[in-house]
PDB file of C-alpha atoms in Angstrom:
ATOM      1  CA  MET A   1      62.575  55.522 -64.132  1.00 84.00           C
ATOM      2  CA  ALA A   2      61.552  56.679 -68.005  1.00 97.00           C
ATOM      3  CA  TYR A   3      58.185  54.733 -69.106  1.00 98.00           C
ATOM      4  CA  LYS A   4      55.645  55.368 -71.700  1.00 98.00           C
ATOM      5  CA  ILE A   5      51.903  53.872 -72.363  1.00 98.00           C
ATOM      6  CA  VAL A   6      51.181  52.310 -75.655  1.00 98.00           C
ATOM      7  CA  VAL A   7      46.970  52.698 -77.255  1.00 98.00           C
ATOM      8  CA  ASP A   8      45.837  51.039 -79.473  1.00 98.00           C
ATOM      9  CA  SER A   9      43.161  53.571 -80.642  1.00 98.00           C
ATOM     10  CA  CYS A  10      40.144  52.157 -79.470  1.00 97.00           C
ATOM     11  CA  CYS A  11      41.265  54.453 -76.966  1.00 98.00           C
ATOM     12  CA  ASP A  12      39.475  58.205 -77.112  1.00 98.00           C
ATOM     13  CA  LEU A  13      41.763  60.662 -76.514  1.00 97.00           C
ATOM     14  CA  THR A  14      41.135  63.932 -74.466  1.00 97.00           C
ATOM     15  CA  ASP A  15      42.998  67.248 -75.126  1.00 96.00           C
ATOM     16  CA  GLU A  16      45.658  66.815 -72.137  1.00 97.00           C
ATOM     17  CA  MET A  17      45.952  63.273 -73.576  1.00 98.00           C
ATOM     18  CA  ARG A  18      47.421  64.351 -77.103  1.00 96.00           C
ATOM     19  CA  SER A  19      49.878  66.869 -75.594  1.00 97.00           C
ATOM     20  CA  TRP A  20      51.816  63.884 -73.080  1.00 98.00           C
ATOM     21  CA  SER A  21      55.292  62.859 -74.518  1.00 96.00           C
ATOM     22  CA  ASN A  22      55.391  59.949 -73.812  1.00 97.00           C
ATOM     23  CA  LEU A  23      51.837  58.750 -75.325  1.00 98.00           C
ATOM     24  CA  GLU A  24      51.737  56.221 -78.612  1.00 98.00           C
ATOM     25  CA  VAL A  25      48.653  55.299 -80.134  1.00 98.00           C
ATOM     26  CA  VAL A  26      49.001  51.811 -82.325  1.00 98.00           C
ATOM     27  CA  PRO A  27      46.226  52.506 -84.508  1.00 98.00           C
ATOM     28  CA  LEU A  28      43.759  49.716 -86.476  1.00 98.00           C
ATOM     29  CA  THR A  29      42.288  49.954 -89.707  1.00 98.00           C
ATOM     30  CA  LEU A  30      39.059  50.643 -90.778  1.00 98.00           C
ATOM     31  CA  GLN A  31      37.002  49.269 -94.066  1.00 97.00           C
ATOM     32  CA  ILE A  32      33.708  50.808 -95.886  1.00 97.00           C
ATOM     33  CA  GLY A  33      34.705  48.250 -99.330  1.00 96.00           C
ATOM     34  CA  ASP A  34      37.415  49.379-101.061  1.00 96.00           C
ATOM     35  CA  TYR A  35      37.925  52.468 -98.897  1.00 97.00           C
ATOM     36  CA  ILE A  36      39.936  51.543 -95.920  1.00 98.00           C
ATOM     37  CA  VAL A  37      41.622  55.092 -93.475  1.00 98.00           C
ATOM     38  CA  LEU A  38      44.083  54.265 -90.669  1.00 98.00           C
ATOM     39  CA  ASP A  39      42.140  55.218 -87.226  1.00 98.00           C
ATOM     40  CA  ASP A  40      44.768  57.999 -86.407  1.00 97.00           C
ATOM     41  CA  GLU A  41      45.226  61.221 -85.892  1.00 96.00           C
ATOM     42  CA  ASN A  42      43.601  62.632 -89.093  1.00 96.00           C
ATOM     43  CA  PHE A  43      40.354  60.100 -88.861  1.00 97.00           C
ATOM     44  CA  ASN A  44      37.553  62.436 -89.645  1.00 98.00           C
ATOM     45  CA  GLN A  45      34.656  60.922 -88.058  1.00 98.00           C
ATOM     46  CA  GLU A  46      31.966  62.624 -89.533  1.00 98.00           C
ATOM     47  CA  ASP A  47      32.910  61.540 -93.585  1.00 98.00           C
ATOM     48  CA  PHE A  48      33.635  57.772 -92.157  1.00 97.00           C
ATOM     49  CA  ILE A  49      30.104  57.826 -91.175  1.00 97.00           C
ATOM     50  CA  SER A  50      28.208  59.413 -94.380  1.00 97.00           C
ATOM     51  CA  ARG A  51      30.288  57.027 -96.150  1.00 97.00           C
ATOM     52  CA  MET A  52      28.785  53.754 -93.442  1.00 95.00           C
ATOM     53  CA  VAL A  53      25.285  55.699 -93.992  1.00 93.00           C
ATOM     54  CA  ALA A  54      25.932  55.725 -97.159  1.00 96.00           C
ATOM     55  CA  SER A  55      27.037  52.172 -98.108  1.00 94.00           C
ATOM     56  CA  ASN A  56      25.217  49.312 -98.619  1.00 91.00           C
ATOM     57  CA  GLU A  57      28.634  47.219 -97.409  1.00 92.00           C
ATOM     58  CA  LEU A  58      29.537  46.673 -93.616  1.00 92.00           C
ATOM     59  CA  ALA A  59      31.944  48.796 -92.042  1.00 94.00           C
ATOM     60  CA  LYS A  60      34.884  46.691 -90.680  1.00 95.00           C
ATOM     61  CA  SER A  61      38.447  46.728 -88.546  1.00 96.00           C
ATOM     62  CA  ALA A  62      41.570  45.401 -88.580  1.00 97.00           C
ATOM     63  CA  CYS A  63      43.760  44.966 -85.841  1.00 97.00           C
ATOM     64  CA  PRO A  64      47.211  46.538 -85.506  1.00 98.00           C
ATOM     65  CA  SER A  65      50.103  43.770 -86.525  1.00 98.00           C
ATOM     66  CA  PRO A  66      52.576  42.189 -84.053  1.00 98.00           C
ATOM     67  CA  ASP A  67      55.207  43.753 -85.345  1.00 98.00           C
ATOM     68  CA  ALA A  68      53.475  47.336 -85.160  1.00 98.00           C
ATOM     69  CA  PHE A  69      52.940  47.264 -81.445  1.00 98.00           C
ATOM     70  CA  ALA A  70      56.717  45.560 -81.348  1.00 98.00           C
ATOM     71  CA  LYS A  71      58.114  48.934 -82.920  1.00 98.00           C
ATOM     72  CA  ALA A  72      55.603  51.142 -80.277  1.00 98.00           C
ATOM     73  CA  LEU A  73      57.571  49.134 -77.366  1.00 98.00           C
ATOM     74  CA  GLU A  74      60.701  50.871 -78.955  1.00 97.00           C
ATOM     75  CA  GLY A  75      62.828  53.516 -77.353  1.00 96.00           C
ATOM     76  CA  ASP A  76      65.205  54.497 -74.034  1.00 96.00           C
ATOM     77  CA  GLU A  77      62.049  54.327 -71.297  1.00 98.00           C
ATOM     78  CA  ASP A  78      62.928  51.509 -68.618  1.00 97.00           C
ATOM     79  CA  GLU A  79      59.015  51.068 -68.418  1.00 98.00           C
ATOM     80  CA  VAL A  80      56.442  50.159 -71.035  1.00 98.00           C
ATOM     81  CA  TYR A  81      52.411  50.283 -70.431  1.00 98.00           C
ATOM     82  CA  VAL A  82      50.569  48.731 -73.307  1.00 98.00           C
ATOM     83  CA  LEU A  83      46.757  48.985 -73.186  1.00 98.00           C
ATOM     84  CA  THR A  84      44.360  47.223 -75.718  1.00 98.00           C
ATOM     85  CA  ILE A  85      40.320  47.259 -76.126  1.00 98.00           C
ATOM     86  CA  THR A  86      38.879  43.912 -74.769  1.00 96.00           C
ATOM     87  CA  ASP A  87      40.198  40.823 -76.301  1.00 96.00           C
ATOM     88  CA  LYS A  88      36.585  39.539 -76.426  1.00 92.00           C
ATOM     89  CA  LEU A  89      35.825  42.494 -78.976  1.00 89.00           C
ATOM     90  CA  SER A  90      39.146  42.123 -81.149  1.00 93.00           C
ATOM     91  CA  GLY A  91      42.557  40.651 -81.924  1.00 96.00           C
ATOM     92  CA  CYS A  92      44.416  43.605 -80.516  1.00 98.00           C
ATOM     93  CA  TYR A  93      45.323  42.387 -77.566  1.00 98.00           C
ATOM     94  CA  ASN A  94      46.719  39.436 -78.350  1.00 98.00           C
ATOM     95  CA  SER A  95      48.316  41.162 -81.573  1.00 98.00           C
ATOM     96  CA  ALA A  96      49.841  43.022 -78.158  1.00 98.00           C
ATOM     97  CA  LEU A  97      50.998  40.352 -76.709  1.00 98.00           C
ATOM     98  CA  GLN A  98      52.701  38.477 -79.368  1.00 98.00           C
ATOM     99  CA  GLY A  99      54.551  42.397 -80.171  1.00 98.00           C
ATOM    100  CA  VAL A 100      56.023  41.924 -76.682  1.00 98.00           C
ATOM    101  CA  SER A 101      57.257  38.644 -77.679  1.00 98.00           C
ATOM    102  CA  LEU A 102      58.723  39.950 -80.645  1.00 98.00           C
ATOM    103  CA  PHE A 103      60.243  43.000 -79.023  1.00 98.00           C
ATOM    104  CA  PHE A 104      62.262  40.574 -76.822  1.00 98.00           C
ATOM    105  CA  GLU A 105      63.527  38.257 -79.771  1.00 97.00           C
ATOM    106  CA  GLU A 106      64.055  41.506 -81.983  1.00 97.00           C
ATOM    107  CA  ASN A 107      66.164  42.942 -78.405  1.00 97.00           C
ATOM    108  CA  GLU A 108      67.684  39.757 -76.997  1.00 95.00           C
ATOM    109  CA  GLY A 109      68.966  41.121 -73.414  1.00 93.00           C
ATOM    110  CA  SER A 110      66.588  43.750 -73.187  1.00 96.00           C
ATOM    111  CA  GLU A 111      65.798  44.466 -69.198  1.00 96.00           C
ATOM    112  CA  LYS A 112      62.437  46.847 -70.107  1.00 98.00           C
ATOM    113  CA  LYS A 113      59.847  45.623 -68.322  1.00 98.00           C
ATOM    114  CA  ILE A 114      56.610  45.811 -70.478  1.00 98.00           C
ATOM    115  CA  HIS A 115      53.107  44.847 -69.381  1.00 98.00           C
ATOM    116  CA  VAL A 116      49.568  44.668 -71.538  1.00 98.00           C
ATOM    117  CA  PHE A 117      46.406  45.946 -70.134  1.00 98.00           C
ATOM    118  CA  ASN A 118      43.045  44.167 -70.777  1.00 98.00           C
ATOM    119  CA  SER A 119      41.237  46.753 -70.742  1.00 98.00           C
ATOM    120  CA  LEU A 120      37.684  44.803 -70.647  1.00 97.00           C
ATOM    121  CA  ALA A 121      36.007  47.570 -72.781  1.00 97.00           C
ATOM    122  CA  THR A 122      37.066  50.594 -74.765  1.00 97.00           C
ATOM    123  CA  SER A 123      36.677  53.858 -75.372  1.00 98.00           C
ATOM    124  CA  GLY A 124      36.676  56.250 -72.106  1.00 98.00           C
ATOM    125  CA  LEU A 125      37.465  53.281 -70.124  1.00 98.00           C
ATOM    126  CA  GLU A 126      41.008  52.694 -71.643  1.00 98.00           C
ATOM    127  CA  THR A 127      40.742  57.059 -71.208  1.00 98.00           C
ATOM    128  CA  LEU A 128      40.594  56.572 -67.832  1.00 98.00           C
ATOM    129  CA  MET A 129      43.186  53.566 -67.147  1.00 98.00           C
ATOM    130  CA  ALA A 130      45.842  55.653 -69.054  1.00 98.00           C
ATOM    131  CA  GLU A 131      44.891  58.561 -66.696  1.00 98.00           C
ATOM    132  CA  LYS A 132      45.127  56.688 -63.775  1.00 98.00           C
ATOM    133  CA  ILE A 133      48.113  54.587 -64.943  1.00 98.00           C
ATOM    134  CA  LYS A 134      49.977  58.048 -65.705  1.00 98.00           C
ATOM    135  CA  GLU A 135      49.069  59.491 -62.016  1.00 98.00           C
ATOM    136  CA  LEU A 136      50.987  56.348 -60.837  1.00 98.00           C
ATOM    137  CA  ALA A 137      53.158  56.352 -62.852  1.00 98.00           C
ATOM    138  CA  ASP A 138      54.446  60.278 -62.319  1.00 98.00           C
ATOM    139  CA  GLY A 139      53.845  59.339 -58.800  1.00 98.00           C
ATOM    140  CA  GLY A 140      56.940  57.004 -58.463  1.00 98.00           C
ATOM    141  CA  MET A 141      54.879  53.842 -57.818  1.00 98.00           C
ATOM    142  CA  ALA A 142      56.987  50.749 -58.725  1.00 98.00           C
ATOM    143  CA  PHE A 143      56.177  48.259 -61.661  1.00 98.00           C
ATOM    144  CA  GLU A 144      54.718  45.741 -60.321  1.00 98.00           C
ATOM    145  CA  GLU A 145      52.517  47.202 -57.363  1.00 98.00           C
ATOM    146  CA  LEU A 146      51.574  49.875 -60.494  1.00 98.00           C
ATOM    147  CA  VAL A 147      50.175  47.082 -62.345  1.00 98.00           C
ATOM    148  CA  LYS A 148      48.573  45.007 -59.817  1.00 98.00           C
ATOM    149  CA  THR A 149      46.457  48.270 -58.869  1.00 98.00           C
ATOM    150  CA  VAL A 150      45.782  49.327 -62.879  1.00 98.00           C
ATOM    151  CA  GLU A 151      44.498  45.798 -62.851  1.00 98.00           C
ATOM    152  CA  ASP A 152      42.136  45.974 -60.194  1.00 98.00           C
ATOM    153  CA  TYR A 153      40.599  49.415 -61.059  1.00 98.00           C
ATOM    154  CA  CYS A 154      40.136  48.073 -64.248  1.00 98.00           C
ATOM    155  CA  VAL A 155      37.511  45.284 -62.963  1.00 97.00           C
ATOM    156  CA  ASN A 156      36.277  46.594 -60.069  1.00 97.00           C
ATOM    157  CA  GLY A 157      36.786  50.619 -59.943  1.00 98.00           C
ATOM    158  CA  LEU A 158      35.224  51.039 -63.930  1.00 98.00           C
ATOM    159  CA  GLY A 159      32.430  50.854 -65.738  1.00 98.00           C
ATOM    160  CA  LEU A 160      30.825  51.168 -69.190  1.00 98.00           C
ATOM    161  CA  TYR A 161      27.259  51.548 -70.858  1.00 98.00           C
ATOM    162  CA  PHE A 162      26.014  52.501 -74.009  1.00 96.00           C
ATOM    163  CA  CYS A 163      22.995  53.030 -75.789  1.00 95.00           C
ATOM    164  CA  LEU A 164      22.954  53.153 -79.468  1.00 90.00           C
ATOM    165  CA  GLU A 165      20.720  54.248 -82.761  1.00 86.00           C
ATOM    166  CA  SER A 166      21.849  50.990 -84.120  1.00 78.00           C
ATOM    167  CA  MET A 167      23.042  47.837 -84.035  1.00 72.00           C
ATOM    168  CA  ASP A 168      24.022  46.983 -86.914  1.00 72.00           C
ATOM    169  CA  ALA A 169      27.529  47.059 -86.799  1.00 69.00           C
ATOM    170  CA  LEU A 170      28.186  45.129 -83.755  1.00 70.00           C
ATOM    171  CA  LYS A 171      25.669  42.587 -85.063  1.00 61.00           C
ATOM    172  CA  GLY A 172      27.152  42.550 -88.503  1.00 62.00           C
ATOM    173  CA  ASN A 173      30.589  41.790 -86.813  1.00 60.00           C
ATOM    174  CA  GLY A 174      29.640  38.998 -84.673  1.00 58.00           C
ATOM    175  CA  ARG A 175      30.296  41.302 -81.395  1.00 56.00           C
ATOM    176  CA  LEU A 176      26.676  40.744 -79.546  1.00 56.00           C
ATOM    177  CA  TYR A 177      25.143  37.908 -77.811  1.00 51.00           C
ATOM    178  CA  ASN A 178      22.499  36.230 -79.532  1.00 49.00           C
ATOM    179  CA  LEU A 179      20.358  37.302 -76.849  1.00 48.00           C
ATOM    180  CA  ALA A 180      20.659  41.356 -77.552  1.00 51.00           C
ATOM    181  CA  ALA A 181      20.533  40.226 -81.823  1.00 52.00           C
ATOM    182  CA  ASN A 182      17.036  38.255 -81.105  1.00 54.00           C
ATOM    183  CA  VAL A 183      15.751  41.205 -78.707  1.00 53.00           C
ATOM    184  CA  ILE A 184      16.671  43.849 -81.471  1.00 53.00           C
ATOM    185  CA  GLU A 185      14.621  41.768 -84.256  1.00 50.00           C
ATOM    186  CA  ALA A 186      12.068  41.570 -82.389  1.00 49.00           C
ATOM    187  CA  LEU A 187      11.211  44.593 -80.462  1.00 53.00           C
ATOM    188  CA  ARG A 188      13.695  47.149 -82.118  1.00 67.00           C
ATOM    189  CA  VAL A 189      13.626  48.848 -78.754  1.00 77.00           C
ATOM    190  CA  LYS A 190      16.664  50.820 -77.834  1.00 88.00           C
ATOM    191  CA  LEU A 191      19.050  48.784 -75.867  1.00 87.00           C
ATOM    192  CA  ILE A 192      21.414  49.776 -73.033  1.00 92.00           C
ATOM    193  CA  CYS A 193      24.135  47.347 -72.792  1.00 92.00           C
ATOM    194  CA  ARG A 194      27.081  47.389 -70.220  1.00 94.00           C
ATOM    195  CA  ARG A 195      30.955  45.896 -70.131  1.00 94.00           C
ATOM    196  CA  THR A 196      30.773  43.071 -67.318  1.00 92.00           C
ATOM    197  CA  GLN A 197      33.793  42.139 -65.611  1.00 91.00           C
ATOM    198  CA  VAL A 198      35.230  40.026 -68.044  1.00 92.00           C
ATOM    199  CA  GLY A 199      35.401  42.197 -70.952  1.00 93.00           C
ATOM    200  CA  ASN A 200      31.912  40.828 -72.907  1.00 89.00           C
ATOM    201  CA  ILE A 201      28.860  43.132 -73.531  1.00 89.00           C
ATOM    202  CA  SER A 202      25.500  42.227 -71.099  1.00 88.00           C
ATOM    203  CA  VAL A 203      21.717  43.820 -71.623  1.00 88.00           C
ATOM    204  CA  ALA A 204      21.008  46.317 -68.829  1.00 93.00           C
ATOM    205  CA  GLY A 205      17.310  47.614 -69.687  1.00 91.00           C
ATOM    206  CA  LYS A 206      15.904  48.068 -72.928  1.00 88.00           C
ATOM    207  CA  ASP A 207      13.214  51.091 -74.240  1.00 90.00           C
ATOM    208  CA  LEU A 208      11.418  52.327 -76.749  1.00 87.00           C
ATOM    209  CA  ALA A 209      12.085  56.052 -76.939  1.00 90.00           C
ATOM    210  CA  ALA A 210      15.287  56.597 -77.185  1.00 91.00           C
ATOM    211  CA  LYS A 211      15.532  60.040 -74.267  1.00 94.00           C
ATOM    212  CA  ARG A 212      13.736  57.895 -72.206  1.00 96.00           C
ATOM    213  CA  ALA A 213      16.830  54.749 -72.428  1.00 96.00           C
ATOM    214  CA  LEU A 214      19.821  57.541 -71.676  1.00 97.00           C
ATOM    215  CA  ASN A 215      17.933  58.818 -68.838  1.00 97.00           C
ATOM    216  CA  LYS A 216      17.670  54.654 -67.617  1.00 97.00           C
ATOM    217  CA  MET A 217      21.507  54.294 -68.361  1.00 98.00           C
ATOM    218  CA  ALA A 218      22.096  57.442 -66.184  1.00 98.00           C
ATOM    219  CA  ALA A 219      19.994  55.885 -63.273  1.00 98.00           C
ATOM    220  CA  LEU A 220      22.206  52.944 -64.165  1.00 98.00           C
ATOM    221  CA  ILE A 221      25.144  54.598 -63.519  1.00 98.00           C
ATOM    222  CA  ALA A 222      23.726  56.184 -60.396  1.00 98.00           C
ATOM    223  CA  LYS A 223      23.132  52.754 -58.542  1.00 98.00           C
ATOM    224  CA  ASP A 224      26.526  51.594 -59.880  1.00 98.00           C
ATOM    225  CA  THR A 225      28.155  54.505 -57.874  1.00 98.00           C
ATOM    226  CA  GLU A 226      25.776  54.981 -55.076  1.00 97.00           C
ATOM    227  CA  GLY A 227      27.455  55.310 -51.670  1.00 96.00           C
ATOM    228  CA  CYS A 228      30.838  55.259 -54.242  1.00 97.00           C
ATOM    229  CA  ASP A 229      32.792  58.989 -53.104  1.00 96.00           C
ATOM    230  CA  LEU A 230      33.073  60.452 -56.316  1.00 97.00           C
ATOM    231  CA  SER A 231      34.780  63.773 -55.799  1.00 96.00           C
ATOM    232  CA  GLY A 232      37.283  64.337 -58.327  1.00 97.00           C
ATOM    233  CA  LYS A 233      36.286  61.179 -60.083  1.00 98.00           C
ATOM    234  CA  LYS A 234      35.925  61.008 -63.910  1.00 98.00           C
ATOM    235  CA  CYS A 235      32.824  60.222 -66.256  1.00 98.00           C
ATOM    236  CA  TYR A 236      33.235  60.596 -70.040  1.00 98.00           C
ATOM    237  CA  VAL A 237      30.685  60.958 -72.381  1.00 98.00           C
ATOM    238  CA  THR A 238      31.773  59.692 -76.010  1.00 98.00           C
ATOM    239  CA  GLU A 239      29.773  60.513 -78.844  1.00 98.00           C
ATOM    240  CA  VAL A 240      29.643  59.596 -82.697  1.00 98.00           C
ATOM    241  CA  CYS A 241      27.839  62.898 -84.302  1.00 98.00           C
ATOM    242  CA  CYS A 242      25.988  63.567 -81.716  1.00 98.00           C
ATOM    243  CA  VAL A 243      27.320  66.357 -79.440  1.00 98.00           C
ATOM    244  CA  ASP A 244      23.781  67.911 -78.191  1.00 98.00           C
ATOM    245  CA  LYS A 245      22.053  64.632 -77.517  1.00 98.00           C
ATOM    246  CA  ALA A 246      25.916  63.799 -75.615  1.00 98.00           C
ATOM    247  CA  ASN A 247      25.236  66.711 -73.370  1.00 98.00           C
ATOM    248  CA  ASP A 248      22.049  65.811 -72.565  1.00 98.00           C
ATOM    249  CA  VAL A 249      23.511  62.806 -71.385  1.00 98.00           C
ATOM    250  CA  LYS A 250      26.214  64.590 -69.352  1.00 98.00           C
ATOM    251  CA  GLN A 251      22.771  67.384 -67.531  1.00 98.00           C
ATOM    252  CA  PHE A 252      20.796  63.227 -66.680  1.00 98.00           C
ATOM    253  CA  ILE A 253      24.345  61.812 -65.036  1.00 98.00           C
ATOM    254  CA  SER A 254      24.833  65.404 -63.463  1.00 98.00           C
ATOM    255  CA  ALA A 255      21.368  65.102 -62.375  1.00 98.00           C
ATOM    256  CA  ALA A 256      21.448  61.266 -61.615  1.00 97.00           C
ATOM    257  CA  CYS A 257      24.425  61.274 -59.718  1.00 97.00           C
ATOM    258  CA  ASN A 258      27.412  62.701 -58.378  1.00 95.00           C
ATOM    259  CA  TYR A 259      29.790  63.652 -60.202  1.00 98.00           C
ATOM    260  CA  ASP A 260      31.334  67.202 -60.265  1.00 97.00           C
ATOM    261  CA  ASP A 261      29.649  68.744 -63.441  1.00 96.00           C
ATOM    262  CA  GLU A 262      32.857  69.538 -64.951  1.00 97.00           C
ATOM    263  CA  ASN A 263      34.109  66.088 -63.918  1.00 98.00           C
ATOM    264  CA  ILE A 264      31.212  64.723 -66.503  1.00 98.00           C
ATOM    265  CA  ILE A 265      33.214  65.359 -69.961  1.00 98.00           C
ATOM    266  CA  VAL A 266      31.768  64.691 -73.481  1.00 98.00           C
ATOM    267  CA  LEU A 267      34.431  63.475 -75.642  1.00 98.00           C
ATOM    268  CA  LYS A 268      34.867  62.845 -79.515  1.00 98.00           C
ATOM    269  CA  ALA A 269      34.608  59.091 -80.399  1.00 98.00           C
ATOM    270  CA  SER A 270      38.047  57.355 -82.020  1.00 98.00           C
ATOM    271  CA  GLY A 271      37.506  55.355 -85.233  1.00 97.00           C
ATOM    272  CA  LEU A 272      37.110  52.269 -84.312  1.00 96.00           C
ATOM    273  CA  ASN A 273      34.325  53.391 -81.661  1.00 97.00           C
ATOM    274  CA  SER A 274      32.862  55.821 -84.138  1.00 97.00           C
ATOM    275  CA  LEU A 275      32.479  52.680 -86.861  1.00 96.00           C
ATOM    276  CA  TYR A 276      30.689  50.390 -83.642  1.00 92.00           C
ATOM    277  CA  ALA A 277      28.975  52.795 -82.162  1.00 94.00           C
ATOM    278  CA  SER A 278      27.172  54.122 -85.123  1.00 94.00           C
ATOM    279  CA  ASN A 279      26.187  57.733 -85.774  1.00 96.00           C
ATOM    280  CA  GLY A 280      24.167  58.424 -82.670  1.00 96.00           C
ATOM    281  CA  GLY A 281      25.762  56.400 -80.386  1.00 96.00           C
ATOM    282  CA  ILE A 282      27.023  57.601 -77.298  1.00 98.00           C
ATOM    283  CA  ILE A 283      29.476  55.617 -74.530  1.00 98.00           C
ATOM    284  CA  VAL A 284      29.568  56.364 -71.085  1.00 98.00           C
ATOM    285  CA  SER A 285      33.010  55.272 -69.102  1.00 98.00           C
ATOM    286  CA  PHE A 286      33.233  56.274 -65.498  1.00 98.00           C
ATOM    287  CA  GLU A 287      34.923  55.742 -62.081  1.00 98.00           C
ATOM    288  CA  LYS A 288      33.703  54.473 -58.941  1.00 97.00           C
TER     289      LYS A 288
END
């Protein structure tokens, strides 16, 4: 069966993924004041972040339309797997579902099998899910079994933590719980946050010093993966204009966890993740 993987642009792409012939990215739109840019292959992280730093206006994002997702579903493929950022942070998931309905309205009688995955996260966790979908589909797994396997993998086989220099974009766009916002205002600490199994953000730890916070994040990942066989498993460290910091985090994780060094991989954040993680932000997505 021919298949296609459709992801929103919250998925941080590896070099290998960019070469996949059956991958399509549906971009979000990013805005700083009057400046509007698509989160596509032409996105310039450094330029966007410099505009964010220089602007007094809050950077915002808009999810793709249902029509954009419907168009991405077109083609000769028998099966399409759609993957979006958590529905707790964006309207992408609901837009994708509407796109599926629109596709079938416009293609009455189509027997194409389509499933929309809510990643319950963003960034490298979407990357890992896309890679798992490709691995299983290339191995010939049936559509229904693949959907069930990847849904379980999303909830039970993956984790995500992040530690940011600034929470302003998340807070300003209403993406944080009041607890996290109050902690930031009261203490000005570096928060270590994680995705929950239902796709929300929760506070996992904090420290006044950034380096100690990053070490604590590595320790939390080690605790989450304790007793797991990590041979061949991947850990993605996504960075926003802070490659040196990301390489430090890679070393912290290597020292704390049993990942093979070559499987701890630094990625550049997509536009959406750059907006919300902001300058100096680190997101770690991992298999367990």
